[in-house]
PDB file of N, CA and C in Angstrom:
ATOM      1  N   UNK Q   1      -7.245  -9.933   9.399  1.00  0.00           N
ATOM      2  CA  UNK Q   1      -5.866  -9.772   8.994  1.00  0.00           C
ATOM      3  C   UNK Q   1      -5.462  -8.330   9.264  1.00  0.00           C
ATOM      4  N   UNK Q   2      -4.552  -8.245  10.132  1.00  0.00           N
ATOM      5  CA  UNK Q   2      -3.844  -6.721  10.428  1.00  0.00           C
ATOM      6  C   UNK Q   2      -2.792  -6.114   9.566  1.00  0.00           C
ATOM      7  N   UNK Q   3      -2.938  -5.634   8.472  1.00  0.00           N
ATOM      8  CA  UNK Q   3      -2.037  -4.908   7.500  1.00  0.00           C
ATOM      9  C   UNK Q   3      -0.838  -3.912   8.873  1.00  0.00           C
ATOM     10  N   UNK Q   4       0.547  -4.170   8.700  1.00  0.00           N
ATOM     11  CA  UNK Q   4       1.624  -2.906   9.287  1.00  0.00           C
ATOM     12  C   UNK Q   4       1.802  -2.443   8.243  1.00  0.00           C
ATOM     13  N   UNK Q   5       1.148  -1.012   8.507  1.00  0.00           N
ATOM     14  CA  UNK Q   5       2.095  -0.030   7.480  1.00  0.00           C
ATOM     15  C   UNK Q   5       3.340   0.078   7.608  1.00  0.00           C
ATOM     16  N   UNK Q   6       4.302  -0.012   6.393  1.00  0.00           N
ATOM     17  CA  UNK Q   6       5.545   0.090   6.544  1.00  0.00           C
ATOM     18  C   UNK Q   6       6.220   1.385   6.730  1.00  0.00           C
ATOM     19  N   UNK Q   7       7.079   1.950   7.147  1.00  0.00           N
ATOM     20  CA  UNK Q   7       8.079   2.841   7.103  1.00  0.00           C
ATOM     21  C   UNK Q   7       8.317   3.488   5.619  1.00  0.00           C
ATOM     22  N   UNK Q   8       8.634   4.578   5.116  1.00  0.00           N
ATOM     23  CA  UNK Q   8       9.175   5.350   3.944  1.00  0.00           C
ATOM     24  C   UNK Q   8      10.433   5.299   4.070  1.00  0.00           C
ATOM     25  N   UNK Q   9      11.139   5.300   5.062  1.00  0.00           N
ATOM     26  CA  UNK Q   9      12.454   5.505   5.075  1.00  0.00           C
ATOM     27  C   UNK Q   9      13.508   4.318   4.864  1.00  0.00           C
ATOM     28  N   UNK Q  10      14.607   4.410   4.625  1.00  0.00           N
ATOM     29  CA  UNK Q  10      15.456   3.374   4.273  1.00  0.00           C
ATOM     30  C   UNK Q  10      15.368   3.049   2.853  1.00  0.00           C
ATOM     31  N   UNK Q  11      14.395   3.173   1.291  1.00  0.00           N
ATOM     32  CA  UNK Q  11      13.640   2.906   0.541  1.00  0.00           C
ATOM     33  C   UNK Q  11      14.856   1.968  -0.379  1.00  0.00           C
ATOM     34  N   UNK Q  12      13.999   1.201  -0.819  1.00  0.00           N
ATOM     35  CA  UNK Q  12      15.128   0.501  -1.463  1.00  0.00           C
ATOM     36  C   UNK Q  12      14.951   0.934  -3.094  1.00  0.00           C
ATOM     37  N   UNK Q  13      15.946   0.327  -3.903  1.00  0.00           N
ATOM     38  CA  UNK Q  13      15.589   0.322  -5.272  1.00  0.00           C
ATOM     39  C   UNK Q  13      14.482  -0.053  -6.017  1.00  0.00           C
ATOM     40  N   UNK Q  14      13.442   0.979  -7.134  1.00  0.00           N
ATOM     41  CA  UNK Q  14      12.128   0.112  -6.833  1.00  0.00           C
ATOM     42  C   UNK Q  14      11.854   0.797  -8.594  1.00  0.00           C
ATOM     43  N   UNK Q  15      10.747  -0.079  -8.998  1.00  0.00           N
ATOM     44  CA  UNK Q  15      11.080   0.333 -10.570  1.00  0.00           C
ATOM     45  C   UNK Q  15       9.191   0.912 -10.446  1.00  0.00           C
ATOM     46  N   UNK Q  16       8.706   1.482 -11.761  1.00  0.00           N
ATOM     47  CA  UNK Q  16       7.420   2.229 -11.672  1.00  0.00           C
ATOM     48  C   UNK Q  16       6.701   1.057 -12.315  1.00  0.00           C
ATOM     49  N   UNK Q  17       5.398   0.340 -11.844  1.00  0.00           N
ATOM     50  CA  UNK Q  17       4.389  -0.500 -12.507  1.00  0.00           C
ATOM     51  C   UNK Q  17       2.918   0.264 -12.408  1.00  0.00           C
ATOM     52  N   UNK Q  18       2.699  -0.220 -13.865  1.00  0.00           N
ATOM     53  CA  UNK Q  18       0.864   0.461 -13.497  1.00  0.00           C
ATOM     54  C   UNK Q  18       0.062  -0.717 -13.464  1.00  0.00           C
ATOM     55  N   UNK Q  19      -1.177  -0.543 -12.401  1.00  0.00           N
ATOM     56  CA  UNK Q  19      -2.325  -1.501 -12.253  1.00  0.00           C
ATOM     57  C   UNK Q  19      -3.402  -0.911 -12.250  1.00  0.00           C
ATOM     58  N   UNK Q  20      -4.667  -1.751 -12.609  1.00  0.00           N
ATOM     59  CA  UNK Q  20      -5.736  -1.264 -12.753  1.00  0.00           C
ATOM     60  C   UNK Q  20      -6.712  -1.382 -11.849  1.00  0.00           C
ATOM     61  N   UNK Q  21      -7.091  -0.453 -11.369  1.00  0.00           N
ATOM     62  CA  UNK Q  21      -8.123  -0.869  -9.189  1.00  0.00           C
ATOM     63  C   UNK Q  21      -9.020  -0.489  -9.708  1.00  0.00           C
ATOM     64  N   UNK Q  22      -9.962  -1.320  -9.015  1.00  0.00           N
ATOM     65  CA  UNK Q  22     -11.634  -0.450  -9.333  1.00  0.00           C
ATOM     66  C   UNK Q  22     -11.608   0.829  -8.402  1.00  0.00           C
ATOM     67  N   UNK Q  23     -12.222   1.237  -8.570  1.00  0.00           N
ATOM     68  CA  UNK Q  23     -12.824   2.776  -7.646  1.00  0.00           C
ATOM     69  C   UNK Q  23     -12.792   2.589  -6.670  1.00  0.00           C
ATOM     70  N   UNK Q  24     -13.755   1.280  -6.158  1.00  0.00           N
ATOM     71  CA  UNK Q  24     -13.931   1.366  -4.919  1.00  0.00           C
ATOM     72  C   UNK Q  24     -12.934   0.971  -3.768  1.00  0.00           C
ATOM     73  N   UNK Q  25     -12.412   0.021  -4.785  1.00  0.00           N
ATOM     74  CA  UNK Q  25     -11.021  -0.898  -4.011  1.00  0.00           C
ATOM     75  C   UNK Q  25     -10.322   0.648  -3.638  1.00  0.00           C
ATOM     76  N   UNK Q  26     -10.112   1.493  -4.693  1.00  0.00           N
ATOM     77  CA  UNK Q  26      -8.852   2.601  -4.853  1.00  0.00           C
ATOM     78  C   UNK Q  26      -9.449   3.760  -3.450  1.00  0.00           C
ATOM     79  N   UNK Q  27     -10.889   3.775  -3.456  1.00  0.00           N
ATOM     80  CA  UNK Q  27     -11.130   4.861  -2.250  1.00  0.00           C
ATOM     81  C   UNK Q  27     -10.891   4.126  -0.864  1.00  0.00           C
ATOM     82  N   UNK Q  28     -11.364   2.501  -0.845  1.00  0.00           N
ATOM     83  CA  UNK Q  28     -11.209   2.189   0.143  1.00  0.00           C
ATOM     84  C   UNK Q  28      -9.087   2.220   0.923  1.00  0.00           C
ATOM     85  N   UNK Q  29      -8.104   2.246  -0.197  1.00  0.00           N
ATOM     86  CA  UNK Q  29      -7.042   2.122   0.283  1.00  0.00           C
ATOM     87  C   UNK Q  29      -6.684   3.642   0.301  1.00  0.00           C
ATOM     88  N   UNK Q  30      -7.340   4.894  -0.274  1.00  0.00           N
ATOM     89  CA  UNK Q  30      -7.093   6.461   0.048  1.00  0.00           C
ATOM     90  C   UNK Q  30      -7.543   5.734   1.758  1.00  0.00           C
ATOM     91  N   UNK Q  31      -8.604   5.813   1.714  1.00  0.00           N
ATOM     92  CA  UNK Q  31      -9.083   6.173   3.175  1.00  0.00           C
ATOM     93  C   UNK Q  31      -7.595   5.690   4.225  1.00  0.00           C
ATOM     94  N   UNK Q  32      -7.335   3.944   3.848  1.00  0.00           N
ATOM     95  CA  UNK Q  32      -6.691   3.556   4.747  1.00  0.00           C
ATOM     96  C   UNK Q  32      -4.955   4.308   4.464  1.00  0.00           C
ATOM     97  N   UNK Q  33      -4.544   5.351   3.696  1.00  0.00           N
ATOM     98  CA  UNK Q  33      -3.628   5.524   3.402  1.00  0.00           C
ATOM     99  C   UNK Q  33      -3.727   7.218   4.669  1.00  0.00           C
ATOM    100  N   UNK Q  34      -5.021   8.243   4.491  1.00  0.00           N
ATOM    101  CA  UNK Q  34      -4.842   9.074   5.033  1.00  0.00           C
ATOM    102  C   UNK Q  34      -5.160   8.713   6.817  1.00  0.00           C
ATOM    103  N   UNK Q  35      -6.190   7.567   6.874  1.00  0.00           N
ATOM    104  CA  UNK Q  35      -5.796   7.114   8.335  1.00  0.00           C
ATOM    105  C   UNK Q  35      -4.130   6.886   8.642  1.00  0.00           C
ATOM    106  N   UNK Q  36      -3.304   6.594   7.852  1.00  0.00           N
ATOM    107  CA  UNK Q  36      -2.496   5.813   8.526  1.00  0.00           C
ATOM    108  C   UNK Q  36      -1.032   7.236   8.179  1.00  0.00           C
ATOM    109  N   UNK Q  37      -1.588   8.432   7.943  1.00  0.00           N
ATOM    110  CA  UNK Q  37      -0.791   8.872   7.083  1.00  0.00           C
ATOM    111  C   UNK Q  37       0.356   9.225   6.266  1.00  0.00           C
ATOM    112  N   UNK Q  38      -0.164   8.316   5.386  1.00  0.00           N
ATOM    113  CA  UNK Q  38       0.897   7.958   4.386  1.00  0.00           C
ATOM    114  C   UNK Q  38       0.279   7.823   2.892  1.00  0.00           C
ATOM    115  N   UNK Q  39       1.125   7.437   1.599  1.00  0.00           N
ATOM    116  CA  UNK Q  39       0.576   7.636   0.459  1.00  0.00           C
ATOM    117  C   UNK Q  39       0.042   6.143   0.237  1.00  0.00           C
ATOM    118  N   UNK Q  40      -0.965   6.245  -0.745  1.00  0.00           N
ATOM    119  CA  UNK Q  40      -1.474   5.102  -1.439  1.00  0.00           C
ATOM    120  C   UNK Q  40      -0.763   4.173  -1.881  1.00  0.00           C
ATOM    121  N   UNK Q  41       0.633   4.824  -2.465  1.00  0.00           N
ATOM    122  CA  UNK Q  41       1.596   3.302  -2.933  1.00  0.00           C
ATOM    123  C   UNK Q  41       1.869   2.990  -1.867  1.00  0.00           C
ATOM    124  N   UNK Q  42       2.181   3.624  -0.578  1.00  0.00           N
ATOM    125  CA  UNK Q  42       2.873   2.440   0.455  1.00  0.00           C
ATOM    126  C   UNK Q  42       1.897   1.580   0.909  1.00  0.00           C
ATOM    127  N   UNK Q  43       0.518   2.213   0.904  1.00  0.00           N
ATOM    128  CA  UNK Q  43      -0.277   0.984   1.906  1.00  0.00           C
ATOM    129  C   UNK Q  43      -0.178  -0.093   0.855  1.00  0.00           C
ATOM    130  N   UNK Q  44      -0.314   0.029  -0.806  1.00  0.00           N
ATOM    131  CA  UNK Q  44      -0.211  -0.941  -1.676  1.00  0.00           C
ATOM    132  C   UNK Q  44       0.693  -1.937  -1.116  1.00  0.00           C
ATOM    133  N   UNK Q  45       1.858  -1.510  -1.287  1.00  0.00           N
ATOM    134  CA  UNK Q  45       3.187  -2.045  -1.165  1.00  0.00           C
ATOM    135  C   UNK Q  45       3.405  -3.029   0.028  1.00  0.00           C
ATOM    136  N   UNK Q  46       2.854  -1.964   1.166  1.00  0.00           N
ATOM    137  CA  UNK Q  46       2.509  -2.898   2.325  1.00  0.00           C
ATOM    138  C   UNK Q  46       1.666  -4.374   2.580  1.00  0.00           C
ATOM    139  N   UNK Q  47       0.692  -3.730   1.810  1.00  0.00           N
ATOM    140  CA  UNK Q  47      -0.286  -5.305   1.339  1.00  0.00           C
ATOM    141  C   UNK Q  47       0.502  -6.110   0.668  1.00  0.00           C
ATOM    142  N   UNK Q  48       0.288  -5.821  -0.430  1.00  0.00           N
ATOM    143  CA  UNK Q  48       1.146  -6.691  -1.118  1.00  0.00           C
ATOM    144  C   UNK Q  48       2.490  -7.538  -0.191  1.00  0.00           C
ATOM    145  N   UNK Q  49       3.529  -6.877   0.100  1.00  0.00           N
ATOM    146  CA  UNK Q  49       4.497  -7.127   1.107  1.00  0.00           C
ATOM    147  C   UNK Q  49       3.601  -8.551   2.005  1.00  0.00           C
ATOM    148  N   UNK Q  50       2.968  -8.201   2.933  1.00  0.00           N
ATOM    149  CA  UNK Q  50       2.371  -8.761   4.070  1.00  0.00           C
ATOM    150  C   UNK Q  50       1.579 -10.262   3.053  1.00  0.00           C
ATOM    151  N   UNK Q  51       1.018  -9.956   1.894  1.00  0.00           N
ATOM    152  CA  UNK Q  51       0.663 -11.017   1.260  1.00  0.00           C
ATOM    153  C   UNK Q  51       1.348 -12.119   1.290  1.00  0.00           C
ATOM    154  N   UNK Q  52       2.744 -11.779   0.599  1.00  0.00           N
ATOM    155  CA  UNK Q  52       3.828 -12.219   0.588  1.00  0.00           C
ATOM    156  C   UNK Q  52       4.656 -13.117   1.326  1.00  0.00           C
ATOM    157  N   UNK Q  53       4.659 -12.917   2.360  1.00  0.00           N
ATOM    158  CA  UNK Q  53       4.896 -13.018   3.495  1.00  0.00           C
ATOM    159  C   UNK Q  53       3.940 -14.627   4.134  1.00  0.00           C
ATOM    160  N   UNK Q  54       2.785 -14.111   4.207  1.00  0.00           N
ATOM    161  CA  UNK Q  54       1.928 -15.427   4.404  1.00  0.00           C
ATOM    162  C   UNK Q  54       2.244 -16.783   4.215  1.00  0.00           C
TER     163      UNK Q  54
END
């Protein structure tokens, strides 16, 4: 499955939620956040998004 990172720009209206990641889940999406560079909520967002989508 090929995650697109999304764009920052354009951002729409978006409210603050907290979740709870294990460690490892949380280093493995740093890594894929400074490969792709961008922040950790977007690759979230992106997943999630692309989940969605399916």
């Amino acid at each position: 499955m090929k995650i697109k990172i999304k764009e920052t720009q354009n951002k729409e209206p978006s409210t603050n939620k907290s979740l709870y990641l294990k460690n490892s889940l949380i280093e493995k999406i740093n890594k894929i956040a400074k490969d792709n560079n961008t922040s950790f909520n977007n690759v979230v967002v992106s997943m999630i998004e692309h989940c969605l989508e399916e």
